XYZ file of C-alpha atoms in Angstrom:
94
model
C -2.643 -6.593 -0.909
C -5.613 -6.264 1.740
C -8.613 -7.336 0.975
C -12.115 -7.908 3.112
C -12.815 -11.212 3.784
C -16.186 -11.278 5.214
C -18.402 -8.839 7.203
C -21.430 -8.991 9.381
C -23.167 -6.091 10.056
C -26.063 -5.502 13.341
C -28.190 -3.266 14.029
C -27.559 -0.848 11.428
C -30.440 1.011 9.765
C -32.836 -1.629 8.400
C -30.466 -4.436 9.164
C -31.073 -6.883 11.933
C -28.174 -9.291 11.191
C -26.649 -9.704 7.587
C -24.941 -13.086 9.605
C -21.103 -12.998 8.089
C -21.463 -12.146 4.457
C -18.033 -13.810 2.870
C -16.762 -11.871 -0.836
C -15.642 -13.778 -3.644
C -12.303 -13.493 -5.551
C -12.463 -11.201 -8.511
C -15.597 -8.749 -8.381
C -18.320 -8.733 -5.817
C -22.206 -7.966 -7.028
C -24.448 -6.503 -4.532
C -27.828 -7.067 -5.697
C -31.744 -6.793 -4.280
C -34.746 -4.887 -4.391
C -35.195 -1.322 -4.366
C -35.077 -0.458 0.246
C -33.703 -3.207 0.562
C -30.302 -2.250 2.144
C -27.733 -2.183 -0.178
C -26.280 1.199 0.041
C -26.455 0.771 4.190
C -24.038 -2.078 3.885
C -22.020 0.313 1.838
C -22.491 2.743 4.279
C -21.436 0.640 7.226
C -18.526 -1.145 5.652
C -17.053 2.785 4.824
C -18.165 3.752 8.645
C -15.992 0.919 9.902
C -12.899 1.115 7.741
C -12.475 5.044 8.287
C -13.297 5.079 11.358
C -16.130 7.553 11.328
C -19.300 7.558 14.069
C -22.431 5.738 13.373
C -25.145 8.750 13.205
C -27.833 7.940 15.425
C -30.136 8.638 12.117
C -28.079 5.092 11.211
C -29.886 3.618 14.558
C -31.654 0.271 13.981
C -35.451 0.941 12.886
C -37.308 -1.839 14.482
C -34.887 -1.343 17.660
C -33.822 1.641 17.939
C -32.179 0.929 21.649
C -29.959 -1.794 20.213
C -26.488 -0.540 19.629
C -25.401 -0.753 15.781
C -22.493 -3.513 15.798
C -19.799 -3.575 12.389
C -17.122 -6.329 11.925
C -14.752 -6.790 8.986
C -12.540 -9.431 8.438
C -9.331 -8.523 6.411
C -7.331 -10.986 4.600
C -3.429 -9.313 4.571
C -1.034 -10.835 2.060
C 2.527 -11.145 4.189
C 4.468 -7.736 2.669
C 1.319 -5.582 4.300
C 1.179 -7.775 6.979
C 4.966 -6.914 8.131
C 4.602 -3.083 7.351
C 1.273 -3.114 9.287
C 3.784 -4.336 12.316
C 6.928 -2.346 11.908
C 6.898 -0.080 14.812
C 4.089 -1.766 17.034
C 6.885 -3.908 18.143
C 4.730 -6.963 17.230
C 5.557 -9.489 14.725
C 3.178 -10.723 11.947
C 2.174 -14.459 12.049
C 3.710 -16.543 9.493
């Protein structure tokens, strides 16, 4: 199984620095105020995992010269992790 680990998003929209944001086991809540930036950390996280360009209408607002940063940090059980390698010629760490 692959799951996210953590994120931190920059940069993005209304968001500064979310810091690294860890998820829990089981089901994640993502909760706050109306504008507060929940759906842009949806956004991102989907931007970053398929791959897709950051629209410069995503361009930080109190920035907008700052260049929108996205990490995610996957946690890969060991079955994924050795049919993520096969043909990269790299082997998986045990």
């Amino acid at each position: 199984m692959v799951k996210i680990k953590k994120f931190r998003i920059k940069n993005y929209k209304s968001i500064v620095d979310s810091g690294d944001c860890y998820l829990a086991e089981g089901i994640t809540i993502l909760a706050g105020k109306n504008e507060s930036g929940k759906t842009s950390i949806l956004e991102a996280l989907e931007i970053s995992i398929s791959d897709k360009q950051i629209r410069d209408t995503a361009r930080p607002i109190r920035h907008p010269e700052a260049t929108p940063e996205i990490s995610i940090t996957f946690d890969v059980d060991k079955n994924n992790s050795k049919r993520a390698c096969q043909g990269t010629g790299r082997l998986p760490h045990d």
